[in-house]
mmCIF file of N, CA and C in Angstrom:
data_model
loop_
_atom_site.group_PDB
_atom_site.id
_atom_site.type_symbol
_atom_site.label_atom_id
_atom_site.label_comp_id
_atom_site.label_asym_id
_atom_site.label_seq_id
_atom_site.Cartn_x
_atom_site.Cartn_y
_atom_site.Cartn_z
ATOM 1 N N MET A 157 127.765 110.460 139.102
ATOM 2 C CA MET A 157 127.818 112.123 139.502
ATOM 3 C C MET A 157 127.305 112.785 138.788
ATOM 4 N N PHE A 158 127.214 114.186 139.082
ATOM 5 C CA PHE A 158 126.659 114.991 138.234
ATOM 6 C C PHE A 158 127.591 115.576 137.175
ATOM 7 N N GLY A 159 126.996 115.891 135.978
ATOM 8 C CA GLY A 159 127.781 116.258 134.896
ATOM 9 C C GLY A 159 127.992 117.760 134.623
ATOM 10 N N LEU A 160 128.830 118.321 133.587
ATOM 11 C CA LEU A 160 129.156 119.509 133.025
ATOM 12 C C LEU A 160 128.673 119.619 131.768
ATOM 13 N N THR A 161 127.913 120.654 131.371
ATOM 14 C CA THR A 161 127.765 120.882 130.016
ATOM 15 C C THR A 161 128.437 122.129 129.552
ATOM 16 N N LEU A 162 129.327 121.888 128.575
ATOM 17 C CA LEU A 162 130.079 123.314 128.048
ATOM 18 C C LEU A 162 130.030 123.431 126.665
ATOM 19 N N VAL A 163 129.703 124.821 126.274
ATOM 20 C CA VAL A 163 129.805 125.063 124.711
ATOM 21 C C VAL A 163 130.599 126.304 124.729
ATOM 22 N N ARG A 164 131.086 126.518 123.553
ATOM 23 C CA ARG A 164 131.815 127.802 123.293
ATOM 24 C C ARG A 164 131.386 128.224 121.915
ATOM 25 N N LYS A 165 131.396 129.524 121.900
ATOM 26 C CA LYS A 165 130.965 130.186 120.523
ATOM 27 C C LYS A 165 131.779 131.427 120.348
ATOM 28 N N ASP A 166 132.487 131.602 119.006
ATOM 29 C CA ASP A 166 133.158 132.892 118.723
ATOM 30 C C ASP A 166 132.309 133.657 118.193
ATOM 31 N N VAL A 167 132.432 134.909 118.586
ATOM 32 C CA VAL A 167 131.874 136.092 118.016
ATOM 33 C C VAL A 167 132.831 137.201 117.827
ATOM 34 N N GLY A 168 133.189 137.584 116.516
ATOM 35 C CA GLY A 168 134.049 138.468 116.154
ATOM 36 C C GLY A 168 135.500 137.850 117.067
ATOM 37 N N ASN A 169 136.101 138.753 117.644
ATOM 38 C CA ASN A 169 137.446 138.505 118.427
ATOM 39 C C ASN A 169 137.185 137.862 119.727
ATOM 40 N N THR A 170 135.994 137.762 120.192
ATOM 41 C CA THR A 170 135.545 137.220 121.507
ATOM 42 C C THR A 170 135.138 135.714 121.594
ATOM 43 N N SER A 171 135.630 134.999 122.464
ATOM 44 C CA SER A 171 135.344 133.754 122.695
ATOM 45 C C SER A 171 134.335 133.524 124.039
ATOM 46 N N LEU A 172 133.145 133.255 123.452
ATOM 47 C CA LEU A 172 132.085 133.167 124.668
ATOM 48 C C LEU A 172 131.819 131.484 124.996
ATOM 49 N N THR A 173 131.833 131.521 126.380
ATOM 50 C CA THR A 173 131.786 130.169 126.843
ATOM 51 C C THR A 173 130.410 129.931 127.710
ATOM 52 N N ALA A 174 129.782 129.255 127.759
ATOM 53 C CA ALA A 174 128.555 128.841 128.805
ATOM 54 C C ALA A 174 128.704 127.511 129.334
ATOM 55 N N GLU A 175 128.717 127.351 130.646
ATOM 56 C CA GLU A 175 128.837 125.973 131.318
ATOM 57 C C GLU A 175 127.810 125.935 132.469
ATOM 58 N N PHE A 176 127.270 124.617 132.218
ATOM 59 C CA PHE A 176 126.044 124.581 133.297
ATOM 60 C C PHE A 176 126.414 123.275 134.077
ATOM 61 N N HIS A 177 126.397 123.372 135.358
ATOM 62 C CA HIS A 177 126.640 122.281 136.281
ATOM 63 C C HIS A 177 125.442 121.819 136.699
ATOM 64 N N GLU A 178 125.179 120.563 136.453
ATOM 65 C CA GLU A 178 124.063 119.746 136.739
ATOM 66 C C GLU A 178 123.700 119.602 138.186
ATOM 67 N N GLY A 179 124.772 119.114 138.850
ATOM 68 C CA GLY A 179 124.638 119.040 140.315
ATOM 69 C C GLY A 179 124.235 120.461 141.237
ATOM 70 N N SER A 180 124.525 121.289 140.979
ATOM 71 C CA SER A 180 124.265 122.850 141.435
ATOM 72 C C SER A 180 123.247 123.561 140.718
ATOM 73 N N GLY A 181 123.201 123.504 139.387
ATOM 74 C CA GLY A 181 122.365 124.255 138.655
ATOM 75 C C GLY A 181 123.037 125.518 138.178
ATOM 76 N N ARG A 182 124.353 125.644 138.545
ATOM 77 C CA ARG A 182 125.042 126.820 138.158
ATOM 78 C C ARG A 182 125.201 127.122 136.691
ATOM 79 N N LEU A 183 125.165 128.276 136.431
ATOM 80 C CA LEU A 183 125.360 128.638 134.954
ATOM 81 C C LEU A 183 126.407 129.789 134.868
ATOM 82 N N ARG A 184 127.519 129.476 134.232
ATOM 83 C CA ARG A 184 128.446 130.460 134.186
ATOM 84 C C ARG A 184 128.635 130.895 132.595
ATOM 85 N N ILE A 185 128.909 132.097 132.540
ATOM 86 C CA ILE A 185 129.133 132.757 130.999
ATOM 87 C C ILE A 185 130.610 133.294 131.237
ATOM 88 N N SER A 186 131.295 133.066 130.260
ATOM 89 C CA SER A 186 132.782 133.538 130.055
ATOM 90 C C SER A 186 132.982 134.402 128.823
ATOM 91 N N SER A 187 133.895 135.313 128.940
ATOM 92 C CA SER A 187 134.270 135.892 127.692
ATOM 93 C C SER A 187 135.796 135.971 127.775
ATOM 94 N N ASN A 188 136.366 135.468 126.834
ATOM 95 C CA ASN A 188 137.635 135.232 126.577
ATOM 96 C C ASN A 188 138.474 134.708 128.026
ATOM 97 N N GLY A 189 137.682 133.807 128.514
ATOM 98 C CA GLY A 189 138.361 133.076 129.648
ATOM 99 C C GLY A 189 137.963 133.744 130.982
ATOM 100 N N VAL A 190 137.270 134.777 130.850
ATOM 101 C CA VAL A 190 137.091 135.654 132.270
ATOM 102 C C VAL A 190 135.379 135.505 132.465
ATOM 103 N N ILE A 191 135.019 135.092 133.780
ATOM 104 C CA ILE A 191 133.603 134.942 134.073
ATOM 105 C C ILE A 191 133.093 136.112 134.189
ATOM 106 N N SER A 192 132.004 136.394 133.549
ATOM 107 C CA SER A 192 131.297 137.689 133.219
ATOM 108 C C SER A 192 129.957 137.530 133.950
ATOM 109 N N HIS A 193 129.407 136.361 134.106
ATOM 110 C CA HIS A 193 127.973 136.226 134.758
ATOM 111 C C HIS A 193 128.121 134.975 135.491
ATOM 112 N N GLU A 194 127.440 134.618 136.544
ATOM 113 C CA GLU A 194 127.219 133.507 137.176
ATOM 114 C C GLU A 194 125.904 133.541 137.772
ATOM 115 N N PHE A 195 125.134 132.431 137.459
ATOM 116 C CA PHE A 195 123.470 132.424 138.062
ATOM 117 C C PHE A 195 123.777 131.044 138.614
ATOM 118 N N PHE A 196 122.579 131.158 139.559
ATOM 119 C CA PHE A 196 122.230 129.832 140.300
ATOM 120 C C PHE A 196 120.807 129.808 140.408
ATOM 121 N N PRO A 197 120.099 128.536 140.479
ATOM 122 C CA PRO A 197 118.692 128.294 140.442
ATOM 123 C C PRO A 197 118.006 129.214 141.622
ATOM 124 N N PRO A 198 117.000 129.730 141.271
ATOM 125 C CA PRO A 198 116.076 129.541 139.829
ATOM 126 C C PRO A 198 116.520 130.314 138.860
ATOM 127 N N ASP A 199 117.390 131.352 139.142
ATOM 128 C CA ASP A 199 117.819 132.293 138.062
ATOM 129 C C ASP A 199 118.369 131.656 136.536
ATOM 130 N N SER A 200 119.166 130.671 136.796
ATOM 131 C CA SER A 200 119.844 129.958 135.836
ATOM 132 C C SER A 200 118.712 129.250 134.963
ATOM 133 N N TRP A 201 117.812 128.638 135.729
ATOM 134 C CA TRP A 201 116.750 128.013 134.998
ATOM 135 C C TRP A 201 115.966 128.785 134.088
ATOM 136 N N VAL A 202 115.698 129.820 134.674
ATOM 137 C CA VAL A 202 114.820 130.944 133.940
ATOM 138 C C VAL A 202 115.639 131.376 132.594
ATOM 139 N N ILE A 203 116.835 131.748 132.913
ATOM 140 C CA ILE A 203 117.617 132.008 131.801
ATOM 141 C C ILE A 203 117.724 130.876 130.368
ATOM 142 N N VAL A 204 117.937 129.768 130.903
ATOM 143 C CA VAL A 204 117.980 128.716 129.960
ATOM 144 C C VAL A 204 116.500 128.460 129.322
ATOM 145 N N ALA A 205 115.400 128.268 130.127
ATOM 146 C CA ALA A 205 113.994 128.403 129.579
ATOM 147 C C ALA A 205 113.723 129.666 128.823
ATOM 148 N N THR A 206 114.139 130.663 129.183
ATOM 149 C CA THR A 206 113.758 131.925 128.139
ATOM 150 C C THR A 206 114.435 131.828 126.919
ATOM 151 N N SER A 207 116.005 131.516 126.992
ATOM 152 C CA SER A 207 116.764 131.320 125.802
ATOM 153 C C SER A 207 116.386 130.177 124.788
ATOM 154 N N ALA A 208 116.128 129.082 125.331
ATOM 155 C CA ALA A 208 115.918 127.867 124.682
ATOM 156 C C ALA A 208 114.257 127.566 124.721
ATOM 157 N N SER A 209 113.492 128.530 124.416
ATOM 158 C CA SER A 209 112.073 128.450 124.751
ATOM 159 C C SER A 209 111.431 127.083 124.128
ATOM 160 N N GLY A 210 111.888 126.726 122.942
ATOM 161 C CA GLY A 210 111.433 125.365 122.231
ATOM 162 C C GLY A 210 111.854 124.104 122.620
ATOM 163 N N SER A 211 112.804 124.104 123.834
ATOM 164 C CA SER A 211 113.546 122.954 124.238
ATOM 165 C C SER A 211 112.566 122.243 125.363
ATOM 166 N N LYS A 212 112.729 121.104 125.360
ATOM 167 C CA LYS A 212 112.065 120.319 126.544
ATOM 168 C C LYS A 212 113.300 119.814 127.413
ATOM 169 N N TRP A 213 114.177 120.765 127.936
ATOM 170 C CA TRP A 213 115.402 120.410 128.637
ATOM 171 C C TRP A 213 115.327 120.066 129.989
ATOM 172 N N GLY A 214 114.112 120.543 130.691
ATOM 173 C CA GLY A 214 113.973 119.925 132.132
ATOM 174 C C GLY A 214 115.030 120.470 132.988
ATOM 175 N N THR A 215 115.784 119.905 133.544
ATOM 176 C CA THR A 215 116.842 120.626 134.405
ATOM 177 C C THR A 215 118.210 120.305 133.811
ATOM 178 N N ARG A 216 118.395 119.709 132.788
ATOM 179 C CA ARG A 216 119.623 119.362 132.130
ATOM 180 C C ARG A 216 119.823 119.886 130.786
ATOM 181 N N PRO A 217 120.018 121.081 130.573
ATOM 182 C CA PRO A 217 120.062 121.776 129.266
ATOM 183 C C PRO A 217 121.105 120.956 128.298
ATOM 184 N N SER A 218 120.975 120.964 126.970
ATOM 185 C CA SER A 218 121.780 120.457 126.110
ATOM 186 C C SER A 218 122.746 121.437 125.565
ATOM 187 N N GLU A 219 123.763 120.965 124.826
ATOM 188 C CA GLU A 219 124.606 121.898 124.142
ATOM 189 C C GLU A 219 123.926 122.969 123.537
ATOM 190 N N ILE A 220 122.895 122.473 122.694
ATOM 191 C CA ILE A 220 122.207 123.586 121.668
ATOM 192 C C ILE A 220 121.615 124.377 122.742
ATOM 193 N N ASP A 221 120.867 124.067 123.778
ATOM 194 C CA ASP A 221 120.279 124.797 124.669
ATOM 195 C C ASP A 221 121.252 125.840 124.950
ATOM 196 N N LEU A 222 122.357 125.662 125.483
ATOM 197 C CA LEU A 222 123.436 126.574 125.750
ATOM 198 C C LEU A 222 123.831 127.492 124.902
ATOM 199 N N LEU A 223 123.776 126.833 123.723
ATOM 200 C CA LEU A 223 124.241 127.851 122.617
ATOM 201 C C LEU A 223 123.112 128.960 122.380
ATOM 202 N N HIS A 224 122.033 128.647 122.604
ATOM 203 C CA HIS A 224 120.833 129.719 122.574
ATOM 204 C C HIS A 224 121.259 130.820 123.614
ATOM 205 N N VAL A 225 121.427 130.301 124.736
ATOM 206 C CA VAL A 225 122.039 131.259 125.883
ATOM 207 C C VAL A 225 122.887 132.104 125.407
ATOM 208 N N LEU A 226 124.037 131.570 124.656
ATOM 209 C CA LEU A 226 125.138 132.447 124.274
ATOM 210 C C LEU A 226 124.816 133.212 123.355
ATOM 211 N N GLU A 227 123.683 132.997 122.356
ATOM 212 C CA GLU A 227 123.434 133.912 121.396
ATOM 213 C C GLU A 227 122.730 134.917 121.946
ATOM 214 N N GLN A 228 121.896 134.956 123.087
ATOM 215 C CA GLN A 228 121.331 136.061 123.710
ATOM 216 C C GLN A 228 122.468 137.133 124.547
ATOM 217 N N PHE A 229 123.715 136.332 124.860
ATOM 218 C CA PHE A 229 124.367 137.421 125.631
ATOM 219 C C PHE A 229 125.468 138.038 124.583
ATOM 220 N N ALA A 230 125.571 137.256 123.258
ATOM 221 C CA ALA A 230 126.049 137.975 122.389
ATOM 222 C C ALA A 230 125.496 139.122 121.664
ATOM 223 N N ALA A 231 124.146 139.047 121.714
ATOM 224 C CA ALA A 231 123.263 140.270 121.266
ATOM 225 C C ALA A 231 123.476 141.697 121.870
#
């Protein structure tokens, strides 16, 4: 079946989470457990491709790719 890639990054007092669902291509960004953004293809793919521009992620971003996404949301 399809997997889920999940990463967490703490920025100050805020815990940011990015989760990417391979089956649907959905990308969710949460702040302290509350979903702040939700994207579906092609928008989710564009966000990952823009944030992790040096990666060759295809349609399955790695944890490192998603950490790059969180860095953009933390900025």
